[in-house]
Coordinates of C-alpha atoms and ligand atoms in Angstrom, one line a residue:
M13 CA 86.8 101.5 5.7
L14 CA 83.6 99.9 7.0
Q15 CA 82.8 101.1 10.5
N16 CA 82.4 98.1 13.1
F17 CA 78.6 98.5 14.2
K18 CA 77.6 97.9 17.7
I19 CA 74.1 97.0 18.5
K20 CA 72.7 99.8 20.7
P21 CA 70.6 98.7 23.9
G22 CA 67.6 101.1 22.8
I23 CA 66.7 99.1 19.8
K24 CA 66.3 95.6 21.5
Q25 CA 62.3 96.3 21.1
I26 CA 62.8 96.8 17.4
F27 CA 64.9 93.7 17.4
R28 CA 62.5 91.8 19.0
T29 CA 59.7 92.7 16.7
G30 CA 61.9 91.8 13.8
R31 CA 62.3 88.3 15.2
W32 CA 58.5 88.2 15.8
L33 CA 57.9 89.2 12.1
R34 CA 60.2 86.4 10.9
S35 CA 57.9 84.0 12.8
R36 CA 54.6 85.3 12.0
F37 CA 54.2 87.0 8.5
S38 CA 54.5 85.6 5.3
K39 CA 52.5 88.4 3.8
G40 CA 54.8 89.1 0.6
V41 CA 58.5 89.8 -0.5
L42 CA 59.8 93.2 0.5
I43 CA 62.2 94.6 -2.5
L44 CA 64.6 97.0 -1.2
L45 CA 66.3 99.4 -3.8
Y46 CA 69.9 101.0 -3.3
H47 CA 71.8 103.1 -5.4
R48 CA 75.3 103.9 -3.9
V49 CA 77.3 103.0 -0.8
A50 CA 79.4 105.7 -0.2
Q51 CA 80.1 109.0 1.9
T52 CA 79.9 112.4 -0.5
D53 CA 79.6 115.9 -0.2
H54 CA 77.1 116.4 -2.7
D55 CA 74.0 113.8 -3.0
P56 CA 71.2 115.9 -4.5
F57 CA 69.2 112.7 -5.4
S58 CA 69.8 110.9 -2.0
L59 CA 71.6 108.1 -3.4
C60 CA 73.9 107.1 -0.8
V61 CA 74.0 105.3 2.0
T62 CA 77.4 105.5 4.0
P63 CA 79.3 102.0 4.5
G64 CA 78.4 102.6 7.9
N65 CA 74.7 102.4 7.8
F66 CA 75.0 100.0 5.1
N67 CA 76.9 97.4 7.4
G68 CA 73.7 98.1 9.8
H69 CA 71.2 97.5 7.4
M70 CA 72.9 94.3 6.0
E71 CA 73.1 92.9 9.6
Y72 CA 69.7 93.7 10.6
L73 CA 68.3 91.8 7.4
R74 CA 70.7 88.9 8.4
N75 CA 69.7 88.4 11.7
Y76 CA 66.2 89.1 11.5
T77 CA 64.6 88.7 8.1
H78 CA 65.0 86.2 5.4
P79 CA 67.0 87.6 2.3
I80 CA 66.4 85.6 -0.7
S81 CA 67.5 85.8 -4.7
F82 CA 64.5 86.9 -7.1
Q83 CA 64.9 83.5 -8.5
E84 CA 63.8 82.1 -5.2
M85 CA 61.3 84.8 -4.8
L86 CA 59.6 83.3 -8.2
G87 CA 60.0 79.8 -6.9
S88 CA 58.3 80.5 -3.9
F89 CA 55.3 82.3 -6.0
E90 CA 55.0 79.0 -7.8
T91 CA 54.8 76.7 -5.0
G92 CA 53.0 79.0 -2.7
E93 CA 55.5 78.7 0.1
L94 CA 56.8 82.0 0.8
P95 CA 59.6 82.2 3.1
K96 CA 58.6 84.5 6.5
G97 CA 60.1 87.7 6.5
A98 CA 61.6 87.7 2.9
V99 CA 63.6 90.5 1.5
V100 CA 65.0 90.9 -1.9
I101 CA 68.4 93.5 -2.3
T102 CA 68.6 95.5 -5.6
F103 CA 71.1 98.3 -6.6
D104 CA 70.0 100.7 -9.6
D105 CA 72.8 102.1 -12.3
G106 CA 75.6 100.7 -11.5
Y107 CA 78.0 102.8 -9.5
A108 CA 81.7 101.3 -8.9
D109 CA 81.2 101.7 -5.2
N110 CA 78.8 98.7 -5.6
L111 CA 81.5 96.6 -5.8
Y112 CA 84.0 98.4 -3.5
N113 CA 81.7 99.1 -0.6
A114 CA 78.6 96.9 -1.1
Q115 CA 79.7 93.6 -2.2
P116 CA 82.0 92.8 0.8
V117 CA 79.5 93.5 3.1
L118 CA 76.8 91.5 1.1
E119 CA 79.3 88.4 1.1
R120 CA 80.1 89.1 4.6
Y121 CA 76.4 88.3 5.7
H122 CA 76.0 85.7 2.8
I123 CA 73.0 88.2 1.4
P124 CA 71.9 87.8 -2.4
A125 CA 71.5 91.0 -4.7
T126 CA 70.7 92.3 -8.2
F127 CA 72.2 94.8 -9.8
F128 CA 70.7 96.8 -12.4
I129 CA 72.9 98.3 -14.9
V130 CA 72.8 101.4 -17.2
S131 CA 74.5 99.4 -19.8
G132 CA 75.7 102.8 -21.9
C133 CA 77.5 104.1 -19.0
I134 CA 79.9 101.3 -18.1
D135 CA 83.3 102.5 -18.6
K136 CA 82.2 106.0 -19.0
S137 CA 80.3 108.5 -16.9
F138 CA 76.4 109.1 -15.7
W139 CA 75.1 111.9 -17.6
W140 CA 73.3 113.0 -14.3
E141 CA 76.7 112.8 -12.5
D142 CA 78.2 114.8 -14.8
L143 CA 75.5 117.5 -15.0
T144 CA 75.9 117.4 -10.8
Q145 CA 79.8 117.9 -11.4
I146 CA 79.3 120.9 -13.6
M147 CA 76.7 122.7 -11.2
Y148 CA 78.3 121.8 -8.1
Q149 CA 81.7 122.6 -8.9
P150 CA 83.6 124.9 -6.1
F151 CA 83.8 128.0 -8.6
S152 CA 81.6 130.5 -9.4
L153 CA 79.1 130.4 -12.7
P154 CA 78.4 132.6 -15.1
N155 CA 75.4 135.1 -14.5
Q156 CA 73.4 134.1 -17.4
L157 CA 72.7 130.8 -19.3
S158 CA 70.9 130.5 -22.8
L159 CA 70.3 127.2 -24.1
T160 CA 68.0 125.8 -27.0
I161 CA 66.4 122.3 -26.2
Q162 CA 64.3 120.6 -28.3
N163 CA 63.7 123.8 -30.3
H164 CA 62.6 125.8 -27.2
A165 CA 64.9 128.7 -26.2
Y166 CA 65.5 128.6 -22.5
T167 CA 67.1 131.6 -20.6
W168 CA 68.0 131.5 -16.9
K169 CA 69.5 134.3 -14.7
M170 CA 71.5 133.9 -11.7
N171 CA 72.1 136.7 -9.6
D172 CA 74.6 135.1 -7.3
S173 CA 76.6 131.9 -7.7
G174 CA 74.7 130.8 -3.9
T175 CA 73.4 127.5 -3.5
P176 CA 69.9 128.0 -3.8
A177 CA 70.3 129.6 -7.5
R178 CA 72.3 126.6 -8.3
R179 CA 70.3 124.2 -7.0
N180 CA 67.0 125.5 -8.9
L181 CA 69.0 125.7 -12.1
F182 CA 70.3 122.0 -11.6
K183 CA 66.8 120.9 -11.0
S184 CA 65.8 122.4 -14.3
L185 CA 68.2 121.1 -16.2
F186 CA 67.6 117.7 -14.7
Q187 CA 64.0 117.6 -15.6
L188 CA 65.0 118.9 -19.4
S189 CA 67.9 116.5 -19.6
R190 CA 65.9 113.2 -18.9
S191 CA 63.2 113.8 -21.3
V192 CA 65.8 114.6 -24.4
P193 CA 67.0 112.3 -27.1
T194 CA 70.9 110.8 -26.0
G195 CA 72.4 112.6 -28.9
E196 CA 70.6 116.0 -27.6
R197 CA 71.6 115.4 -24.1
T198 CA 75.3 114.6 -25.0
H199 CA 75.4 117.7 -26.9
L200 CA 73.5 120.0 -24.1
L201 CA 76.1 118.6 -21.7
K202 CA 79.0 120.0 -24.0
E203 CA 77.5 123.3 -24.0
L204 CA 77.2 123.0 -20.3
K205 CA 80.8 122.3 -19.8
A206 CA 82.1 125.0 -21.9
W207 CA 79.7 127.5 -20.1
S208 CA 80.9 126.4 -16.7
A209 CA 84.5 126.0 -17.7
V210 CA 84.4 122.8 -15.5
T211 CA 87.5 120.9 -15.7
D212 CA 87.4 117.5 -17.3
E213 CA 88.8 116.2 -14.2
Q214 CA 86.4 113.0 -13.3
W215 CA 84.7 112.9 -9.9
Q216 CA 86.2 109.1 -9.3
E217 CA 83.8 108.5 -6.5
R218 CA 80.9 109.1 -8.7
R219 CA 81.8 107.2 -11.6
P220 CA 80.2 103.6 -13.2
L221 CA 81.4 100.2 -12.8
T222 CA 84.4 99.8 -15.8
A223 CA 83.8 96.3 -17.9
G224 CA 86.2 94.6 -15.9
E225 CA 84.4 95.8 -12.7
L226 CA 81.1 94.4 -13.6
L227 CA 82.7 90.9 -14.7
E228 CA 84.1 90.8 -11.1
L229 CA 80.8 91.8 -9.6
A230 CA 78.7 89.1 -11.8
A231 CA 81.0 86.5 -10.7
K232 CA 80.3 86.5 -7.3
A233 CA 78.2 84.0 -6.0
C234 CA 74.3 85.1 -5.6
L235 CA 74.7 88.3 -7.3
E236 CA 72.6 89.0 -10.4
I237 CA 72.9 91.6 -13.1
G238 CA 69.9 93.2 -14.6
A239 CA 69.7 95.6 -17.0
H240 CA 68.5 99.3 -16.4
T241 CA 68.5 100.6 -20.2
V242 CA 71.4 101.9 -22.4
N243 CA 71.0 105.4 -21.4
H244 CA 68.7 105.8 -18.3
P245 CA 65.9 108.1 -20.3
L246 CA 62.5 109.0 -19.1
L247 CA 61.0 106.1 -21.2
A248 CA 57.5 107.5 -21.4
D249 CA 58.9 110.1 -23.0
L250 CA 60.5 108.2 -25.9
P251 CA 59.0 107.3 -29.1
L252 CA 58.3 103.4 -28.9
S253 CA 60.9 102.9 -31.4
G254 CA 63.3 104.8 -29.1
Q255 CA 62.3 102.6 -26.0
E256 CA 62.5 99.4 -27.7
Q257 CA 65.9 100.2 -28.4
E258 CA 66.9 101.4 -25.0
I259 CA 65.5 98.1 -23.6
I260 CA 66.6 95.4 -26.0
E261 CA 70.1 96.8 -26.3
S262 CA 71.0 96.9 -22.7
K263 CA 69.8 93.4 -22.4
F264 CA 71.9 92.5 -25.5
S265 CA 75.0 94.3 -24.6
L266 CA 75.1 93.0 -21.3
E267 CA 74.5 89.4 -22.2
K268 CA 77.3 89.8 -24.7
L269 CA 79.7 91.1 -22.3
L270 CA 79.1 88.5 -19.4
E271 CA 78.0 85.5 -21.4
K272 CA 75.0 84.8 -20.0
P273 CA 71.2 85.4 -20.0
V274 CA 69.9 88.8 -18.4
I275 CA 66.4 88.0 -17.3
S276 CA 65.7 91.2 -15.0
F277 CA 64.8 94.6 -15.7
S278 CA 64.5 97.7 -13.7
Y279 CA 62.6 101.2 -15.1
P280 CA 64.6 104.4 -15.0
Y281 CA 62.9 106.7 -12.3
G282 CA 60.2 103.7 -12.1
L283 CA 57.2 105.8 -11.0
N284 CA 54.1 104.8 -12.7
S285 CA 54.3 107.8 -14.8
D286 CA 57.9 107.2 -16.1
Y287 CA 56.7 104.4 -18.0
T288 CA 53.5 103.1 -20.2
S289 CA 51.6 99.8 -20.7
K290 CA 53.4 100.0 -23.9
T291 CA 57.0 100.0 -22.0
I292 CA 55.8 97.0 -20.2
F293 CA 54.8 95.4 -23.1
L294 CA 58.3 95.8 -24.7
V295 CA 60.1 94.5 -21.7
K296 CA 58.0 91.2 -21.9
K297 CA 58.5 91.3 -25.4
A298 CA 62.4 91.4 -25.0
G299 CA 62.6 88.3 -22.9
F300 CA 62.9 89.5 -19.5
H301 CA 61.3 87.6 -16.2
L302 CA 60.5 90.3 -14.1
A303 CA 60.9 94.1 -13.9
C304 CA 60.8 96.6 -10.8
S305 CA 59.3 100.0 -10.3
N306 CA 60.0 102.6 -7.8
F307 CA 57.1 102.7 -5.6
A308 CA 56.8 100.8 -2.0
G309 CA 54.8 97.9 -1.4
L310 CA 55.0 94.2 -1.1
A311 CA 55.2 91.6 -3.8
G312 CA 53.2 88.7 -3.5
R313 CA 51.9 85.8 -5.6
K314 CA 49.5 88.2 -7.4
S315 CA 51.7 91.0 -8.1
D316 CA 52.4 92.3 -11.8
R317 CA 55.9 90.7 -12.3
Y318 CA 56.4 93.6 -14.4
Q319 CA 56.0 96.2 -12.1
L320 CA 57.2 94.7 -8.8
P321 CA 57.3 97.4 -5.8
R322 CA 60.3 98.4 -4.2
L323 CA 61.2 100.5 -1.2
W324 CA 63.8 103.2 -2.0
I325 CA 66.2 102.9 1.0
K326 CA 67.6 106.2 2.6
D327 CA 70.7 106.8 4.5
W328 CA 69.0 105.5 7.7
D329 CA 70.7 104.6 10.8
Q330 CA 70.1 100.5 11.8
T331 CA 67.3 101.5 13.9
T332 CA 65.3 103.7 11.4
F333 CA 65.9 101.2 8.8
A334 CA 64.8 98.1 11.1
R335 CA 61.5 100.0 11.8
R336 CA 60.5 100.7 8.3
V337 CA 61.4 97.4 7.2
N338 CA 59.3 96.0 10.1
R339 CA 56.4 98.4 9.2
W340 CA 56.1 96.8 5.8
L341 CA 56.5 93.4 6.6
A342 CA 54.1 93.5 9.0
G343 CA 51.7 95.0 6.2
Ligands
ZN418 ZN1 68.5 104.3 -12.4

């Protein structure tokens, strides 16, 4: 299933820069953020990197950078001996393709990684993928949608079932869904399923890991499991009690399943506006050793360990990936 990747002569210069970077710079650690390693028709959130490109990324990292784990990163912050060209690989959400398409490549290149899991979605489905399935099903949708969400009445008119109308409605529904309490979101999705008459057939390739698959992933050498809340809410929009529940329960349920401590966390969505200083306090209080955000930068000794920057990796070919990684590592 994985393509063999051949190095093109045109990118020799970029590779030379990579070698140079590894020998010269130790300004900080570049933490990479992946979600899925898969090929799909609908990727409205730009979550997918194809298996071929992912192989190209890992090949480059192994040959021209210094991939390390979070443990090694924290250790190097303590000693002050930061490896040159250090990178940490992370995955958010916990898609099944992480086990089948990413893990074998990580193993091939001996690259450590941390997987942040939405604990309440294990063995179930991701609500945003349910929404994608409803909105991007191949059949036409009814012309009007009326919903009441958090005591507000909404009506959308769809004059046609073409892509722009669907995309706009999808965007609105996603924004509304991520801010409502879990019970209301479940109810909303049920209403949408009935409205769209979508079949219950799962989009298998978009599913989360099962408990068994997560245990398989966690058992691999150099792979770490972190928490990413229970339901992937927009934490900043939840009351403090709701935030605390999402943070603590994800840690507890993963620890119960894995029978080992879960010490790293990543904020859903992860921009500064998606969590607050109180969220950070709750993450510290829950006993996590570090937390990752979703804005680019280098992590250094003086960085806030509870807001570590990450570079969101898109479906770039190896040349583009190498150029972007080099740019960040060079500071
Ligand atoms: Zn996420």
